[in-house]
Short mmCIF file of C-alpha atoms in Angstrom, two decimals:
data_model
loop_
_atom_site.label_atom_id
_atom_site.label_comp_id
_atom_site.label_asym_id
_atom_site.label_seq_id
_atom_site.Cartn_x
_atom_site.Cartn_y
_atom_site.Cartn_z
CA MET A 1 -1.98 20.99 34.90
CA THR A 2 -1.66 22.63 31.50
CA SER A 3 -4.47 21.82 29.09
CA LEU A 4 -2.17 22.23 26.08
CA PRO A 5 -1.22 18.94 24.43
CA LEU A 6 2.58 18.59 24.49
CA GLY A 7 4.69 16.21 22.44
CA ALA A 8 7.72 15.67 20.23
CA HIS A 9 8.90 14.71 16.78
CA VAL A 10 9.69 11.00 17.07
CA ASP A 11 10.75 7.97 15.05
CA GLN A 12 8.04 6.63 12.74
CA GLU A 13 8.43 2.94 13.58
CA ASP A 14 6.55 3.17 16.89
CA PRO A 15 5.41 6.73 17.61
CA ILE A 16 3.15 5.55 20.43
CA ALA A 17 6.01 3.96 22.41
CA GLU A 18 8.14 7.03 21.66
CA ALA A 19 5.39 9.32 22.99
CA ARG A 20 5.09 7.27 26.17
CA ALA A 21 8.87 7.43 26.69
CA ARG A 22 8.58 11.24 26.70
CA SER A 23 5.32 11.44 28.72
CA ALA A 24 3.87 13.11 25.63
CA ASP A 25 0.25 13.72 24.66
CA ILE A 26 0.97 14.02 20.93
CA ALA A 27 3.56 12.75 18.47
CA GLN A 28 4.81 14.04 15.13
CA PHE A 29 6.65 11.81 12.66
CA PHE A 30 7.42 11.21 8.99
CA LEU A 31 5.71 8.67 6.77
CA GLY A 32 8.74 7.48 4.84
CA ASP A 33 11.98 9.18 3.83
CA PRO A 34 12.04 12.91 4.74
CA GLN A 35 14.71 13.56 2.10
CA GLY A 36 13.28 11.43 -0.72
CA TRP A 37 10.53 11.42 -3.33
CA LYS A 38 9.09 7.98 -2.66
CA GLY A 39 5.48 7.95 -1.50
CA PRO A 40 4.47 7.58 2.16
CA LYS A 41 4.53 4.25 3.94
CA PHE A 42 3.42 3.05 7.36
CA ALA A 43 6.42 1.75 9.26
CA TYR A 44 4.32 0.83 12.30
CA ASP A 45 3.92 -2.92 12.75
CA GLY A 46 0.44 -3.78 11.49
CA GLY A 47 0.13 -0.68 9.33
CA ALA A 48 -2.35 2.18 9.47
CA GLU A 49 -5.17 0.28 11.19
CA ALA A 50 -2.94 -0.93 13.98
CA LEU A 51 -1.47 2.54 14.48
CA VAL A 52 -4.94 4.11 14.74
CA ALA A 53 -5.96 1.53 17.34
CA ALA A 54 -2.76 1.99 19.36
CA ALA A 55 -3.05 5.78 19.28
CA ASN A 56 -6.67 5.63 20.43
CA ASP A 57 -5.83 3.22 23.24
CA ALA A 58 -2.95 5.42 24.41
CA GLY A 59 -4.82 8.70 23.96
CA VAL A 60 -2.00 10.04 21.77
CA GLY A 61 -2.77 12.53 19.00
CA LEU A 62 -0.83 12.16 15.75
CA TYR A 63 0.74 14.73 13.41
CA VAL A 64 2.63 13.99 10.19
CA HIS A 65 5.52 16.09 8.91
CA ALA A 66 5.73 16.14 5.12
CA PRO A 67 9.11 15.39 3.48
CA TYR A 68 11.59 18.25 3.39
CA VAL A 69 12.03 17.95 -0.38
CA ILE A 70 8.55 19.30 -1.05
CA ASN A 71 8.52 22.79 -2.56
CA VAL A 72 5.19 23.61 -4.20
CA ALA A 73 6.18 27.27 -4.64
CA THR A 74 9.09 26.76 -7.02
CA THR A 75 9.00 27.70 -10.70
CA ASN A 76 10.96 24.52 -11.51
CA ASN A 77 8.42 22.07 -12.96
CA ARG A 78 10.65 19.10 -12.16
CA ILE A 79 10.34 19.93 -8.47
CA ARG A 80 6.94 21.62 -8.22
CA ILE A 81 4.90 18.90 -9.94
CA PRO A 82 6.41 15.98 -7.93
CA SER A 83 6.02 18.15 -4.81
CA ARG A 84 2.29 18.52 -5.36
CA LYS A 85 1.96 14.79 -5.95
CA LEU A 86 3.96 13.87 -2.83
CA LEU A 87 2.09 16.37 -0.65
CA GLN A 88 -1.24 14.94 -1.81
CA GLN A 89 -0.03 11.39 -1.14
CA THR A 90 1.14 12.43 2.33
CA VAL A 91 -2.16 14.13 3.21
CA THR A 92 -4.15 11.13 1.99
CA ALA A 93 -2.01 8.73 4.03
CA ALA A 94 -2.14 10.97 7.10
CA ALA A 95 -5.93 10.92 6.95
CA GLN A 96 -5.83 7.12 7.10
CA ILE A 97 -4.34 7.32 10.60
CA GLY A 98 -6.58 10.16 11.75
CA ALA A 99 -3.72 12.66 11.83
CA LEU A 100 -4.59 16.08 13.19
CA GLY A 101 -2.54 17.81 10.50
CA VAL A 102 0.25 17.55 7.94
CA ILE A 103 3.04 20.07 8.46
CA VAL A 104 4.79 21.33 5.32
CA HIS A 105 7.41 24.04 4.83
CA GLY A 106 6.48 27.17 2.90
CA GLY A 107 9.14 26.62 0.26
CA HIS A 108 10.88 29.19 -1.92
CA VAL A 109 11.48 30.42 -5.43
CA SER A 110 14.84 31.07 -7.08
CA LYS A 111 16.73 34.27 -6.39
CA SER A 112 15.80 35.78 -9.75
CA ASP A 113 12.10 34.81 -9.58
CA ASP A 114 9.19 37.07 -8.73
CA PRO A 115 7.89 35.80 -5.37
CA GLU A 116 4.32 36.44 -6.54
CA VAL A 117 4.72 33.40 -8.81
CA GLY A 118 5.51 31.31 -5.74
CA PHE A 119 2.45 32.57 -3.88
CA ASP A 120 0.27 31.80 -6.90
CA ASN A 121 1.78 28.32 -7.16
CA TRP A 122 0.64 27.74 -3.59
CA ARG A 123 -2.88 28.89 -4.53
CA LYS A 124 -2.96 26.46 -7.45
CA CYS A 125 -1.67 23.64 -5.25
CA ILE A 126 -4.40 24.14 -2.67
CA GLU A 127 -7.13 24.44 -5.30
CA ARG A 128 -6.12 21.10 -6.83
CA MET A 129 -5.74 19.19 -3.58
CA ASP A 130 -8.13 16.86 -1.84
CA MET A 131 -7.66 17.61 1.86
CA PRO A 132 -9.18 14.98 4.14
CA CYS A 133 -6.57 16.16 6.67
CA PRO A 134 -5.56 19.81 7.34
CA VAL A 135 -2.34 21.12 5.79
CA LEU A 136 -0.35 23.29 8.23
CA ILE A 137 2.14 25.61 6.54
CA GLU A 138 5.26 26.16 8.65
CA ASN A 139 7.42 29.29 8.69
CA THR A 140 11.04 28.71 7.68
CA ALA A 141 14.36 30.05 8.93
CA GLY A 142 16.42 30.92 5.85
CA GLY A 143 16.38 31.86 2.21
CA ASP A 144 16.23 35.29 0.61
CA ASN A 145 13.29 34.34 -1.60
CA ALA A 146 11.40 32.15 0.86
CA MET A 147 7.62 32.19 0.97
CA ALA A 148 7.32 31.97 4.77
CA ARG A 149 10.43 33.38 6.44
CA HIS A 150 9.24 36.94 7.07
CA LEU A 151 5.77 38.10 8.06
CA ASP A 152 5.30 40.32 5.01
CA ARG A 153 5.77 37.25 2.82
CA ILE A 154 3.51 35.13 5.05
CA GLU A 155 0.81 37.78 4.62
CA ARG A 156 1.02 37.51 0.83
CA LEU A 157 1.16 33.72 1.00
CA TRP A 158 -1.91 33.63 3.22
CA ALA A 159 -3.84 35.90 0.89
CA ALA A 160 -3.09 33.52 -1.99
CA VAL A 161 -3.90 30.37 -0.02
CA THR A 162 -7.18 31.66 1.43
CA ASP A 163 -8.22 32.83 -2.03
CA ALA A 164 -8.09 29.21 -3.17
CA GLU A 165 -11.02 26.85 -2.98
CA GLY A 166 -10.23 24.66 0.04
CA GLY A 167 -8.11 27.37 1.65
CA ALA A 168 -10.15 27.24 4.85
CA THR A 169 -8.64 23.80 5.53
CA VAL A 170 -5.12 25.25 5.60
CA GLY A 171 -3.62 26.12 8.99
CA PHE A 172 -0.40 27.57 10.35
CA CYS A 173 2.48 25.96 12.25
CA LEU A 174 4.67 28.43 14.15
CA ASP A 175 8.29 27.39 14.72
CA THR A 176 10.12 29.45 17.37
CA CYS A 177 13.64 28.60 16.17
CA HIS A 178 12.70 29.44 12.60
CA PHE A 179 11.22 32.85 13.47
CA HIS A 180 14.21 33.68 15.70
CA ALA A 181 16.72 32.64 13.04
CA GLY A 182 14.56 34.24 10.36
CA GLY A 183 14.72 37.64 12.02
CA GLU A 184 11.27 38.03 13.57
CA GLU A 185 10.97 39.08 17.24
CA LEU A 186 9.35 36.34 19.31
CA GLY A 187 7.90 38.75 21.86
CA THR A 188 5.24 39.98 19.43
CA VAL A 189 5.21 37.30 16.76
CA VAL A 190 2.07 35.46 17.90
CA ASP A 191 -0.12 38.55 17.71
CA ARG A 192 1.40 39.49 14.36
CA VAL A 193 0.84 36.00 12.93
CA LYS A 194 -2.74 35.87 14.18
CA ALA A 195 -3.41 39.27 12.64
CA ILE A 196 -2.48 37.73 9.29
CA THR A 197 -3.78 34.17 9.51
CA GLY A 198 -6.42 34.39 12.23
CA ARG A 199 -5.09 31.12 13.62
CA ILE A 200 -2.14 29.13 14.93
CA ASP A 201 -2.81 25.41 14.81
CA LEU A 202 0.49 24.02 16.11
CA VAL A 203 3.67 25.34 17.72
CA HIS A 204 7.11 23.86 17.12
CA ALA A 205 8.85 24.94 20.32
CA ASN A 206 12.60 24.84 19.73
CA ASP A 207 15.56 26.77 21.06
CA SER A 208 18.13 27.95 18.50
CA GLN A 209 21.84 27.23 18.32
CA ASP A 210 22.35 30.41 16.33
CA ALA A 211 21.88 34.13 16.75
CA PHE A 212 18.83 36.21 15.82
CA ASP A 213 18.41 36.65 12.04
CA SER A 214 21.18 34.12 11.29
CA GLY A 215 19.05 32.32 8.72
CA ARG A 216 20.30 29.02 10.14
CA ASP A 217 17.90 26.25 11.09
CA ARG A 218 19.68 24.48 13.95
CA HIS A 219 17.53 23.49 16.91
CA ALA A 220 18.71 23.35 20.52
CA ASN A 221 17.29 22.08 23.79
CA PHE A 222 15.66 24.66 26.02
CA GLY A 223 18.20 26.72 27.92
CA SER A 224 21.16 25.68 25.77
CA GLY A 225 20.55 28.03 22.85
CA LYS A 226 20.07 31.69 22.02
CA ILE A 227 16.34 32.06 22.80
CA ALA A 228 15.34 33.22 26.27
CA GLY A 229 13.14 30.77 28.13
CA ASP A 230 10.62 33.51 28.89
CA ASP A 231 10.26 34.19 25.16
CA LEU A 232 9.60 30.52 24.42
CA LEU A 233 6.98 30.35 27.15
CA ALA A 234 5.36 33.58 25.99
CA VAL A 235 4.93 32.20 22.48
CA VAL A 236 3.44 28.93 23.74
CA ARG A 237 1.04 30.70 26.09
CA ALA A 238 -0.08 33.28 23.54
CA ALA A 239 -0.53 30.76 20.74
CA GLY A 240 -2.70 28.47 22.86
CA ALA A 241 -2.09 25.60 20.43
CA PRO A 242 -0.67 22.07 20.77
CA VAL A 243 3.12 22.02 21.08
CA ILE A 244 5.71 19.76 19.45
CA VAL A 245 9.37 19.93 20.45
CA GLU A 246 11.87 19.04 17.73
CA THR A 247 14.91 19.28 19.94
CA PRO A 248 17.99 16.99 20.14
CA GLY A 249 18.70 14.23 22.62
CA GLY A 250 16.08 11.61 21.85
CA ALA A 251 13.69 10.59 24.60
CA ASP A 252 15.89 12.04 27.35
CA GLY A 253 16.45 15.44 25.76
CA GLN A 254 12.96 15.88 24.44
CA GLY A 255 11.40 14.44 27.58
CA ALA A 256 13.27 17.01 29.65
CA ASP A 257 12.07 19.81 27.35
CA ILE A 258 8.45 18.63 27.57
CA ASP A 259 8.76 18.41 31.36
CA TRP A 260 10.23 21.93 31.47
CA LEU A 261 7.31 23.26 29.45
CA ARG A 262 4.73 21.44 31.53
CA ARG A 263 6.21 22.68 34.83
CA HIS A 264 6.49 26.29 33.72
CA LEU A 265 3.07 26.38 32.08
CA ASP A 266 1.63 25.00 35.32
CA GLY A 267 3.48 27.70 37.28
CA ARG A 268 5.64 25.24 39.19
#
């Protein structure tokens, strides 16, 4: 059997039950509203302590996805400053449940901005953070002035982040749909990412509803989108990191995708 932990993005109310319904080893979820600025909360009955105990009993590893509204790169103070605060709150809360990492999108600056300002804003964010839990920066699918859509930008972002005190705690989350839609070839992307970051800590394995370089972030179940199954498997094998599927269909759809991965990684 594959030694790679496999799991899915699930509802936050009972991630352990959701993981079991998908025969998953790991679970990713939000702590609160993914589209809002309110601080994290533990929706699990009994709170953080109960969730830690349940996860340990079930042998399920936990990951937290930070809210989508976070953009620590932006030059807009009214977004950047609350973003830093919310990311810190999320990391602190994630550490309370022993999360293996907090995944956050790379963000962007405005069309007229110098992207170097965005990279430096990331450096400042990391320097000012307390990180009892690793922060995993995820590549994104769209945006002309995104920090983490293309590899040349990721290289500059990584230089800024690793220059910061605490930068060694920062990891990388590779999303297959995002790289496909963002215009990076999946066949070589793992080696190219590792050449920049030296690491891949988590893979988001998702098919894509849209064509290569579309800039559109719309996930699909394996075999129903535009990414060849062999390319998905090649990324997972080469990365050698835990895998989260963020595909549609709830327990049935995601469970089928996890099963597909497990069977093909085992050579069955």
